[in-house]
Structures are given as structure tokens and as C-alpha cells.
Tab-separated table of C-alpha atoms in Angstrom:
chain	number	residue	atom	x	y	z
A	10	UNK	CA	0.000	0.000	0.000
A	11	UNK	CA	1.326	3.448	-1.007
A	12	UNK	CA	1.812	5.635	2.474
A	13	UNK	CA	2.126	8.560	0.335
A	14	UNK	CA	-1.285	8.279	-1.157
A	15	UNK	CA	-3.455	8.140	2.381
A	16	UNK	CA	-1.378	11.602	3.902
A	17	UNK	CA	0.782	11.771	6.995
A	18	UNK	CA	0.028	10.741	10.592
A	19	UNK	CA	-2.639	12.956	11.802
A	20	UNK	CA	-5.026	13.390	14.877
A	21	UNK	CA	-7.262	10.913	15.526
A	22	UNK	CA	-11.299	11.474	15.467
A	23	UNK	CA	-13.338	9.677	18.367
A	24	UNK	CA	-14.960	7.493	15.243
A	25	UNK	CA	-11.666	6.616	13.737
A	26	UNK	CA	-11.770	2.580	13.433
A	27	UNK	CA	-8.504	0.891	14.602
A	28	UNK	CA	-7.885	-2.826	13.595
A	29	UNK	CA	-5.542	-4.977	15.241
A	30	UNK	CA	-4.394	-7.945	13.445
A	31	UNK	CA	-5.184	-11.461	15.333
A	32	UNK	CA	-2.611	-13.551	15.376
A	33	UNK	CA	-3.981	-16.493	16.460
A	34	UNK	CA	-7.140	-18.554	15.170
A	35	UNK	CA	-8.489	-18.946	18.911
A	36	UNK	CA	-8.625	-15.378	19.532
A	37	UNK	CA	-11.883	-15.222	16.866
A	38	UNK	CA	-13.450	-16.636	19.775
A	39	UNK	CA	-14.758	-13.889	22.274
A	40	UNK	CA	-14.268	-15.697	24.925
A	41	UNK	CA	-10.579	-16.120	24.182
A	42	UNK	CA	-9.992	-12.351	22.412
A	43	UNK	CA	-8.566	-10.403	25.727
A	44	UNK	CA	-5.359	-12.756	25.117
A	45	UNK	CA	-5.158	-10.379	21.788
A	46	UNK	CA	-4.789	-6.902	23.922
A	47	UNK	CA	-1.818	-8.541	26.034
A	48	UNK	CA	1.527	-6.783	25.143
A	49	UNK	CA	4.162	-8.938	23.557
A	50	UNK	CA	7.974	-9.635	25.168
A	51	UNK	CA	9.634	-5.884	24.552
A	52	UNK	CA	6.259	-4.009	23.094
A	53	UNK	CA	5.623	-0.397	24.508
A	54	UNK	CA	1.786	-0.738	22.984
A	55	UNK	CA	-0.354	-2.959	21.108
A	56	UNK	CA	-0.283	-2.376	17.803
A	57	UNK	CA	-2.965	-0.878	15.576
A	58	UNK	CA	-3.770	-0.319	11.956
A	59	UNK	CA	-5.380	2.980	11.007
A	60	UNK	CA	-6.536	5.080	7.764
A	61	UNK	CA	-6.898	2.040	5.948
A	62	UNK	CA	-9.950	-0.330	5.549
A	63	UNK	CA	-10.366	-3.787	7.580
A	64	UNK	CA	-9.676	-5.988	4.353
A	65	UNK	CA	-6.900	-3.894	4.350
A	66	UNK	CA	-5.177	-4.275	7.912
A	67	UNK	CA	-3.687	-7.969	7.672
A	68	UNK	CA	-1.540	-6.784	4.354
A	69	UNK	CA	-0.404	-3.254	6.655
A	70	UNK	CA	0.927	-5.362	9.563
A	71	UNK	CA	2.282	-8.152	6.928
A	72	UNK	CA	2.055	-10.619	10.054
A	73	UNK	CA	0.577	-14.099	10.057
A	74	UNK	CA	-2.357	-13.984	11.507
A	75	UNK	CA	-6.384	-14.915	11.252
A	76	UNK	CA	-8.472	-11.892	11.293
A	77	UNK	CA	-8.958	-8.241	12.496
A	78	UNK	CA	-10.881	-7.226	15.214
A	79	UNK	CA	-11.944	-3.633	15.002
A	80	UNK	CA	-12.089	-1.054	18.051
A	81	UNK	CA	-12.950	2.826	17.996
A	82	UNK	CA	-10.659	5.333	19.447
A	83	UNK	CA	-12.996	7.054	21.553
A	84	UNK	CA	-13.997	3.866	23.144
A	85	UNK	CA	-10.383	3.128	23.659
A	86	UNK	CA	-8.863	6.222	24.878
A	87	UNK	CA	-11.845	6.283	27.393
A	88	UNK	CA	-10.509	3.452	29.144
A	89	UNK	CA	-8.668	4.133	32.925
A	90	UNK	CA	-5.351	2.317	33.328
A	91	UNK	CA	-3.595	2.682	36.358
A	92	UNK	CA	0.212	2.651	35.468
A	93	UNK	CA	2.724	2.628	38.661
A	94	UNK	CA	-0.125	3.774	40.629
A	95	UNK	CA	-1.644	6.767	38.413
A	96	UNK	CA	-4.683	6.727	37.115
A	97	UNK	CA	-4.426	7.810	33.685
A	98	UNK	CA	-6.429	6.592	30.201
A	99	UNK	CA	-4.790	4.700	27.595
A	100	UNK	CA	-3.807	7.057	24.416
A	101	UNK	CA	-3.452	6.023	21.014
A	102	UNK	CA	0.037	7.218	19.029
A	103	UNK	CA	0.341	7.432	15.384
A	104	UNK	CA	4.009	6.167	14.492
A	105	UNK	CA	3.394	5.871	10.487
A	106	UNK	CA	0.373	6.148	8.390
A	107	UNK	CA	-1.326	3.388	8.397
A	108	UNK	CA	0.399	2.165	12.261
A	109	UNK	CA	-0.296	3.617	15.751
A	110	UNK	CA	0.616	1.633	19.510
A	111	UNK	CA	-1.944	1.540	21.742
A	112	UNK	CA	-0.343	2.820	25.362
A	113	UNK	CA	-0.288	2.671	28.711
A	114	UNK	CA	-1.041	-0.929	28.942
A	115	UNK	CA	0.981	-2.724	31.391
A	116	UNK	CA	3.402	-6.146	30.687
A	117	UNK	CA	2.344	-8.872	32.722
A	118	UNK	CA	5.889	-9.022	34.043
A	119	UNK	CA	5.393	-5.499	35.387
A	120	UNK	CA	1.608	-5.126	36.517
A	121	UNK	CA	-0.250	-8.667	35.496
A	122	UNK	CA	-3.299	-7.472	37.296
A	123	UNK	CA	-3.970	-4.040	35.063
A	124	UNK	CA	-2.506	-6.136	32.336
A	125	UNK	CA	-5.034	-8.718	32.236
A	126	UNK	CA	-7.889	-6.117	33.503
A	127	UNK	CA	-7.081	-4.048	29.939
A	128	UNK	CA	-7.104	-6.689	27.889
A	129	UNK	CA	-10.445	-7.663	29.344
A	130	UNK	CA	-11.714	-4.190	28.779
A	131	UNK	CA	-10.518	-4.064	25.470
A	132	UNK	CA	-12.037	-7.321	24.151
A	133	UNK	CA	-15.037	-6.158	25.476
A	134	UNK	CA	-14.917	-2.961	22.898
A	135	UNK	CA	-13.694	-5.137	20.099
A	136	UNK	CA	-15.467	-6.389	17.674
A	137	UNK	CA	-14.077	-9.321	15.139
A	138	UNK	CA	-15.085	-7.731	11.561
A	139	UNK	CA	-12.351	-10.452	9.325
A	140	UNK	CA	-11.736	-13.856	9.452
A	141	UNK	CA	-9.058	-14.979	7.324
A	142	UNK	CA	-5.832	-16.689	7.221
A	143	UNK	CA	-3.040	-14.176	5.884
A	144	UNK	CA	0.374	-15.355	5.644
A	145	UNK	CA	3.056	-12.739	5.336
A	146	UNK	CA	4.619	-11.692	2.261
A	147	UNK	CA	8.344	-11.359	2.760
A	148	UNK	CA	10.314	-8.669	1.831
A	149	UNK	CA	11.753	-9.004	-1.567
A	150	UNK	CA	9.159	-11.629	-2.747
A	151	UNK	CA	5.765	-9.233	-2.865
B	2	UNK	CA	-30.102	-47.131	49.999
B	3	UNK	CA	-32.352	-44.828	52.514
B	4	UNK	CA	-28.808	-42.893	52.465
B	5	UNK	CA	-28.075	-43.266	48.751
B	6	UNK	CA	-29.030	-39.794	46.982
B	7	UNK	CA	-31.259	-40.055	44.354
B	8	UNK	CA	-30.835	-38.424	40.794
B	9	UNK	CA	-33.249	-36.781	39.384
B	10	UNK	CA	-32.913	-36.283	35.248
B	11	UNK	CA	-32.860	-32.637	33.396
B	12	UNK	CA	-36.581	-34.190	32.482
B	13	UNK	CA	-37.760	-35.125	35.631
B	14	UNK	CA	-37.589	-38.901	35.417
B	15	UNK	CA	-36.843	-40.197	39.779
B	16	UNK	CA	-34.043	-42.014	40.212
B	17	UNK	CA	-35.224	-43.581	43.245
B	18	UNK	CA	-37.226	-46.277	40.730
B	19	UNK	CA	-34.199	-45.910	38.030
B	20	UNK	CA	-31.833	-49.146	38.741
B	21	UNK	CA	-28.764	-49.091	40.944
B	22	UNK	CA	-26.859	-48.911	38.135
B	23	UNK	CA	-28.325	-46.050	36.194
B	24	UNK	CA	-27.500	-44.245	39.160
B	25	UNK	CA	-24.189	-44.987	39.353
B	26	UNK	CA	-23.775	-43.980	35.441
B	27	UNK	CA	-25.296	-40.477	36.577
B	28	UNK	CA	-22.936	-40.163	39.284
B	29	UNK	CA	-20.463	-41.197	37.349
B	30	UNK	CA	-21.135	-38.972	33.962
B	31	UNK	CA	-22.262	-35.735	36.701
B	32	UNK	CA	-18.466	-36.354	38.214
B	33	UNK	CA	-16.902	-36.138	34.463
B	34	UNK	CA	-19.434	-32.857	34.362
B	35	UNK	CA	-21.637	-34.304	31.402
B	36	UNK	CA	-24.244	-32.952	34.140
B	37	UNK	CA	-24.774	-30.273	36.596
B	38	UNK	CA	-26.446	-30.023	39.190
B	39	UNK	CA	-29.494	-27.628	39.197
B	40	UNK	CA	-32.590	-27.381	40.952
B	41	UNK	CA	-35.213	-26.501	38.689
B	42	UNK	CA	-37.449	-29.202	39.393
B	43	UNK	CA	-37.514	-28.984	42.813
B	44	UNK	CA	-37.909	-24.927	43.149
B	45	UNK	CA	-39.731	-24.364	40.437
B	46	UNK	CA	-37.670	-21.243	39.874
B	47	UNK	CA	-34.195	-22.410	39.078
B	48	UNK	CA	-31.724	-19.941	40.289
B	49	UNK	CA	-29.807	-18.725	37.299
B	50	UNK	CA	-26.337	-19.644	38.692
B	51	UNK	CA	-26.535	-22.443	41.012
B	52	UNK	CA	-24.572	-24.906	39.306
B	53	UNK	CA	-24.434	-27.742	42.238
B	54	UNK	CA	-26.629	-27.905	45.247
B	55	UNK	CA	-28.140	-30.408	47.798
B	56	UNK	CA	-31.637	-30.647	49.157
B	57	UNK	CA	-32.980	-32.702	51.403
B	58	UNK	CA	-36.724	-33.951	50.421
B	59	UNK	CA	-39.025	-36.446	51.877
B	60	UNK	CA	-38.605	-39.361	49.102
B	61	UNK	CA	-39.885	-42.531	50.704
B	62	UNK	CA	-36.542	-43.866	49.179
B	63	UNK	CA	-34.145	-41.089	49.425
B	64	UNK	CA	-32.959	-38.537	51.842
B	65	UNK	CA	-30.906	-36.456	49.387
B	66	UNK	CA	-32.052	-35.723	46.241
B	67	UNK	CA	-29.951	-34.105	43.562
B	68	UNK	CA	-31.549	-32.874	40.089
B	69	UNK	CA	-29.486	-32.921	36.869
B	70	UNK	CA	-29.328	-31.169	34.178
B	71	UNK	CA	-27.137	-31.304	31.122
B	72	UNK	CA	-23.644	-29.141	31.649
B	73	UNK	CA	-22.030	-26.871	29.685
B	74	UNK	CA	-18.676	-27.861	28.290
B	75	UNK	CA	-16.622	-29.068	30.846
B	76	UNK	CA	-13.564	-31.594	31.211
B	77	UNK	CA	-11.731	-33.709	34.148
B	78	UNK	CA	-8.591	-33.484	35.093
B	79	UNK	CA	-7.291	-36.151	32.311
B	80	UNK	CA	-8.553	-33.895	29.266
B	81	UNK	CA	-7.520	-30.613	31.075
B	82	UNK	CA	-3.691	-32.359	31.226
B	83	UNK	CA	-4.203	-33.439	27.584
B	84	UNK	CA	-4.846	-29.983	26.814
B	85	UNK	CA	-1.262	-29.344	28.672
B	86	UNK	CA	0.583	-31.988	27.024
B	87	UNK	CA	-0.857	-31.072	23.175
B	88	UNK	CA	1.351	-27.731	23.615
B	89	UNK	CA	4.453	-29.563	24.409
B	90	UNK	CA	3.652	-31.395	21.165
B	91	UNK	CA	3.122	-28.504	19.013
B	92	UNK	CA	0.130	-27.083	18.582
B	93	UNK	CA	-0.964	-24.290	15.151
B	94	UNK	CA	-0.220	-20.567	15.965
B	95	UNK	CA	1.354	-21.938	20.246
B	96	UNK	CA	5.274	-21.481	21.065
B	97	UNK	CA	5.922	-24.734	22.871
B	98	UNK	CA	6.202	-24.046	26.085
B	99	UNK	CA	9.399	-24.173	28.320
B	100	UNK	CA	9.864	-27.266	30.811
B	101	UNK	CA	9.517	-25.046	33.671
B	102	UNK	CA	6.116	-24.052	32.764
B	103	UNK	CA	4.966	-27.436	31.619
B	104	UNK	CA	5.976	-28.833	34.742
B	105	UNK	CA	4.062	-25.825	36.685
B	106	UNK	CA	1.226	-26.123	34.977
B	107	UNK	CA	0.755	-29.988	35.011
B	108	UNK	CA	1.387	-30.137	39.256
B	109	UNK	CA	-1.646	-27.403	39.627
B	110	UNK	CA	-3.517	-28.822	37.238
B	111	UNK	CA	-3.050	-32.181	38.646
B	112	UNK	CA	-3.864	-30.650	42.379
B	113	UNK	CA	-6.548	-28.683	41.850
B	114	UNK	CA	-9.062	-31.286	40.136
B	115	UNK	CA	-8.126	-34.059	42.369
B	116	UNK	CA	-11.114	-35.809	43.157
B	117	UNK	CA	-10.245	-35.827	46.857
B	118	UNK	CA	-9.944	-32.254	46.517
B	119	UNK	CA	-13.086	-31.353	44.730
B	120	UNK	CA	-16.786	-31.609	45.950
B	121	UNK	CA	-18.298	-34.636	44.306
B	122	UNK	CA	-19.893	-33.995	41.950
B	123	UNK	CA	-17.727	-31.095	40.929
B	124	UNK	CA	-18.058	-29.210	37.910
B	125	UNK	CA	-15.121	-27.035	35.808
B	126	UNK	CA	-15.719	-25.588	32.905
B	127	UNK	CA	-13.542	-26.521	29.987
B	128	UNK	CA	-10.158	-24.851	29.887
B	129	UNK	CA	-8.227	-23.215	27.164
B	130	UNK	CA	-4.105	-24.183	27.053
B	131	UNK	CA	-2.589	-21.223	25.406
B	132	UNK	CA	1.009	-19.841	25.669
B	133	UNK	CA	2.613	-16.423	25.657
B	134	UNK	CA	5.322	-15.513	23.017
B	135	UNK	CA	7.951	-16.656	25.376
B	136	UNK	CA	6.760	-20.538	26.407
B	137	UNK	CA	4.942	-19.614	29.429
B	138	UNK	CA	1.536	-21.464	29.932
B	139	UNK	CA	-1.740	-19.446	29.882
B	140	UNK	CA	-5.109	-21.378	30.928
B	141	UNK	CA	-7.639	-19.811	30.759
B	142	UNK	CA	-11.956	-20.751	32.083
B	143	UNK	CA	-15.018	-18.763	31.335
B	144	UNK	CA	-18.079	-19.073	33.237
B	145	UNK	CA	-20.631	-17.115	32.760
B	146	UNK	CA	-19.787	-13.314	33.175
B	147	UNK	CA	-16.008	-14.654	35.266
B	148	UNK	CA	-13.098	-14.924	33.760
B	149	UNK	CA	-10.409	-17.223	35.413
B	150	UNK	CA	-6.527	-17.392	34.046
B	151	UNK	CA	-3.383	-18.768	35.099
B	152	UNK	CA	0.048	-17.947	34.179
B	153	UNK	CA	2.805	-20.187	34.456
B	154	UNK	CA	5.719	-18.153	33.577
B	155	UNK	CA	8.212	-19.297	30.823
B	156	UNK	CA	11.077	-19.570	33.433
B	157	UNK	CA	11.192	-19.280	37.659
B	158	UNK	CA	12.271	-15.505	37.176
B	159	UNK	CA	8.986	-14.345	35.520
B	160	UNK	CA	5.465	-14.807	36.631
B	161	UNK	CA	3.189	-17.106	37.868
B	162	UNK	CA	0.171	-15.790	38.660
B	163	UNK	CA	-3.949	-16.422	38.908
B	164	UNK	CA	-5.815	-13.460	37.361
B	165	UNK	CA	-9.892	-13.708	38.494
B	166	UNK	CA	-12.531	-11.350	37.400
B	167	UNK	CA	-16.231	-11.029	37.723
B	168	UNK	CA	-18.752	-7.966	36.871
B	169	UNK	CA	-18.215	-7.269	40.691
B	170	UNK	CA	-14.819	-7.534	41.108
B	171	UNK	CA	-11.357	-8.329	39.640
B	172	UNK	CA	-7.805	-9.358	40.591
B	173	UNK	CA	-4.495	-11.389	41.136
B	174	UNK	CA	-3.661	-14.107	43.532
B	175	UNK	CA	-0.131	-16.013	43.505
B	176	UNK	CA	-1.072	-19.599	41.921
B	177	UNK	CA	-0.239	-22.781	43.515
B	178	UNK	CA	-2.515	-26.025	42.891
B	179	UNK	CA	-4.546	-24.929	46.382
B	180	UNK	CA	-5.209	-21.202	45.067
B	181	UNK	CA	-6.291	-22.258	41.897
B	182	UNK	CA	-8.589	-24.903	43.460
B	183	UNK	CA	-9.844	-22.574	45.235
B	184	UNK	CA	-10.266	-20.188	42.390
B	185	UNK	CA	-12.242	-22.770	40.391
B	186	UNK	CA	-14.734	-23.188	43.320
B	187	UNK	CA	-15.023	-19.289	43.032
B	188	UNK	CA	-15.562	-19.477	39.206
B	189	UNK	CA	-18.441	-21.970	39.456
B	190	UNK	CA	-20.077	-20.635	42.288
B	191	UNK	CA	-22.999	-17.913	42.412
């Protein structure tokens, strides 16, 4: 996808549909979807797609993975997270066109209980909107 | 057989004139959790999440009856250890998980749904074996609006944990096979 076309990063709008790619078949299941908004070894956020379409999202992350699940940024940056004690809300940051991070969620390793409480709350805003397997396309070969 | 309870079907057949041994294949298939125990015919008005309870009645052949109705999904300690022992075999979209955690994992496991442990007939809801990107061990129940999940970490130097929450309330306990027992007792209760 051509960055140039779509603009530069930008402010988000309350309405502005983020997508983050689902890396694992199980997490299509509700019940099982919070394990999709727990950070990663080494992440600072979770990340999202944005200014792009759903059927778009799995090719913008180029990650394996099984599906998008599709969350709001007012819903999301509504959300309290209490990081080393503060109450704060979790913020969404633009880091390329079509890619933000979701912050101020917790690693397990460092807070497990607002970890796992986020990720709960999250899932609960998210909404699976693709199912399909995408296999990345290696740099070089798409 | 005064003492013996008597099991009552979802449909309301009494067990009291069902054979010895169709009682024994209730208790047997309630322990394994194809049933649950509810009391809908008795009360009338079921309570929504009574999932096991006791009543005494005045059967002329029974002193304890116990009505059963089908249960959601739910598995013994034999397929929640399967579940386990499929990661260490490789399982689509897992990391295999580290010794350390499989070991963990297997000892609470193996605690907490001891029959010993567990009220008879005790019911768990089926589990979910995941891991995290490292080879730590996530398993995770659903009941209703709870949400149950322990974390065997990857090695001894990150975290084990149980997370619980409920509409009411939410939070971590340190997870051995006695805290998660107890946990599971939490998750299935009202």
C-alpha cells in the first residue's frame, strides 16, 4: 500500500476505526480475544492499523495472523489504566500512516493485574469484523 | 439405599425407581461434568447460577435428592492435562512451552481437580491451554460473566500468577494447585 497516497500521521477522530491484526485462530473466539490486547515480550503498545480499511489491515501489519478485530478510538482512549499507581487513560500514538501503539497498557511481568484487567476491557470494545488466514509476504518476494 | 441420593434427570424422570446402576452412570457422567447439578425441578424457579446444590426432600426412598441437568462444556482433570501436554507437542499458531512451565502447569492442574480435593460432583468448565510468546503457559476458564486465568511463567524468574474477574470484582492471587482450586470453586459458584 502506497503511504504517500493516504497523507501523513494525523489526529485521531473519536470514530476513527482501529484494527488490530489477530494472530492467532483462537482469539476469533470472544471468549478467548482479551489474550489479543496482552503486550508482547519488549512491546511499549499494542499495535494498531489505522486510515486504511479492515480488508486492508492484515496486508499493513504483513504478520501471520487470522483476522482483524476492530475497536474505535474514543472507546479506547476512554478506558482508565492505572500505570505505577496513576490513574491515567490509555492514548493512542500514530508512528506511520497506516500504524499507531496503543499505550499505557501494562506487561504482565510489570503489573499482570492491570494487564489482564485491559485486555479484558478491550475485548469487550472489540469487535471481530475479518476472518481470514493471511500469511506474510516477505520482503523481496511481494 | 435410605442414604443413597437419588438423581433426578434434566426431564424429571426419579431415580429412586431408576436401577442401581443407572444411578451410578449419573454419578459417574455428573463427576466427568456431562451434568450439573441444578434445581429446577424442585424450586420451580431455578436460580440462574446455582450450578451444584443439595436438598434434602421427603422421598420414601431417598434422603438427598440431587436434580441434573445437562452441563455446559466441561472436562476432568485427564482432558484438562491433555490440553497441557498437546502444547508440548506442538500445537498451530502456540510457542511450545518451556519445561519449567509445563511442569508448573501440570502439578496445579493435577492438584486442583483431584477428586479428593473437589466436591463430588464437581463441575469445571472446559479450559483453554494457550502460551505467551515466550513458552509460558496461559489457561484460561469462562463461566458465565467470570473470567479465570493462570500464568505459568516461561522460566522461575517471571510470573506465575492467577488473574480472576467477575462484573463485581477483579484481581491477582499467587497460583499454587490450592489457590487455583480454590479459584475454580469461586468461578463456578454464584
Amino acid at each position: 500500500m502506497a503511504d504517500a497516497a493516504i497523507g501523513p500521521n494525523r489526529d485521531f477522530l473519536e470514530a476513527d476505526p482501529l484494527f488490530r491484526v489477530l494472530k492467532k485462530k483462537k482469539w476469533l473466539n470472544l471468549d478467548k480475544l482479551p489474550e489479543a490486547f496482552m503486550l508482547g515480550t519488549g512491546e511499549t503498545g499494542l499495535s494498531v492499523c489505522y486510515n486504511c480499511r479492515a480488508e486492508h489491515a492484515q496486508t499493513v501489519a504483513n504478520l501471520d495472523s487470522e483476522g482483524v478485530a476492530r475497536l474505535f478510538h474514543g472507546p479506547v482512549t476512554a478506558i482508565n489504566a492505572l500505570i505505577d499507581g496513576q490513574q491515567t487513560f490509555l492514548t493512542v500514538v500514530p508512528d506511520a500512516p497506516h500504524h499507531a501503539e496503543i499505550q499505557g497498557i501494562p506487561h504482565k511481568e510489570h503489573d499482570n493485574v492491570e494487564a489482564e484487567r485491559l485486555a479484558g476491557e478491550l475485548a469487550r470494545i472489540a469487535i471481530v469484523v475479518i476472518q481470514n488466514h493471511y500469511r506474510r509476504i516477505d520482503a523481496g518476494n511481494g | 439405599m435410605a442414604a443413597q441420593p437419588t438423581f433426578l434427570s434434566a426431564i424429571g424422570s426419579v431415580g429412586s425407581s431408576a436401577s442401581r446402576t443407572g444411578e451410578e452412570q449419573l454419578a459417574s457422567r455428573a463427576q466427568v461434568g456431562v451434568f450439573e447439578i441444578a434445581s429446577e425441578i424442585v424450586s420451580g424457579e431455578p436460580p440462574e447460577d446455582v450450578t451444584r446444590q443439595e436438598f434434602p426432600m421427603d422421598f420414601s426412598k431417598a434422603r438427598t435428592v440431587i436434580v441434573l441437568r445437562p452441563a455446559p462444556e466441561t472436562v476432568g482433570s485427564s482432558e484438562a492435562i491433555s490440553q497441557i501436554d498437546a502444547l508440548m507437542g506442538g500445537v498451530e499458531d502456540e510457542t511450545v512451552p518451556t519445561r519449567f512451565a509445563y511442569m508448573a502447569a501440570r502439578a496445579a492442574i493435577g492438584f486442583a481437580y483431584s477428586p479428593r480435593r473437589l466436591g463430588v460432583p464437581y463441575i469445571v468448565p472446559k479450559l483453554w491451554a494457550t502460551t505467551d510468546d515466550v513458552g509460558g503457559i496461559r489457561l484460561l476458564w469462562t463461566f458465565r460473566s467470570k473470567r479465570l486465568i493462570a500464568n505459568f511463567g516461561a522460566r522461575a524468574e517471571l510470573r506465575t500468577y492467577i488473574y480472576y474477574e467477575s462484573r463485581k470484582e477483579h484481581g491477582g492471587d499467587t497460583l499454587d494447585g490450592e489457590s487455583l482450586r480454590r479459584r475454580l470453586d469461586w468461578l463456578t459458584q454464584r
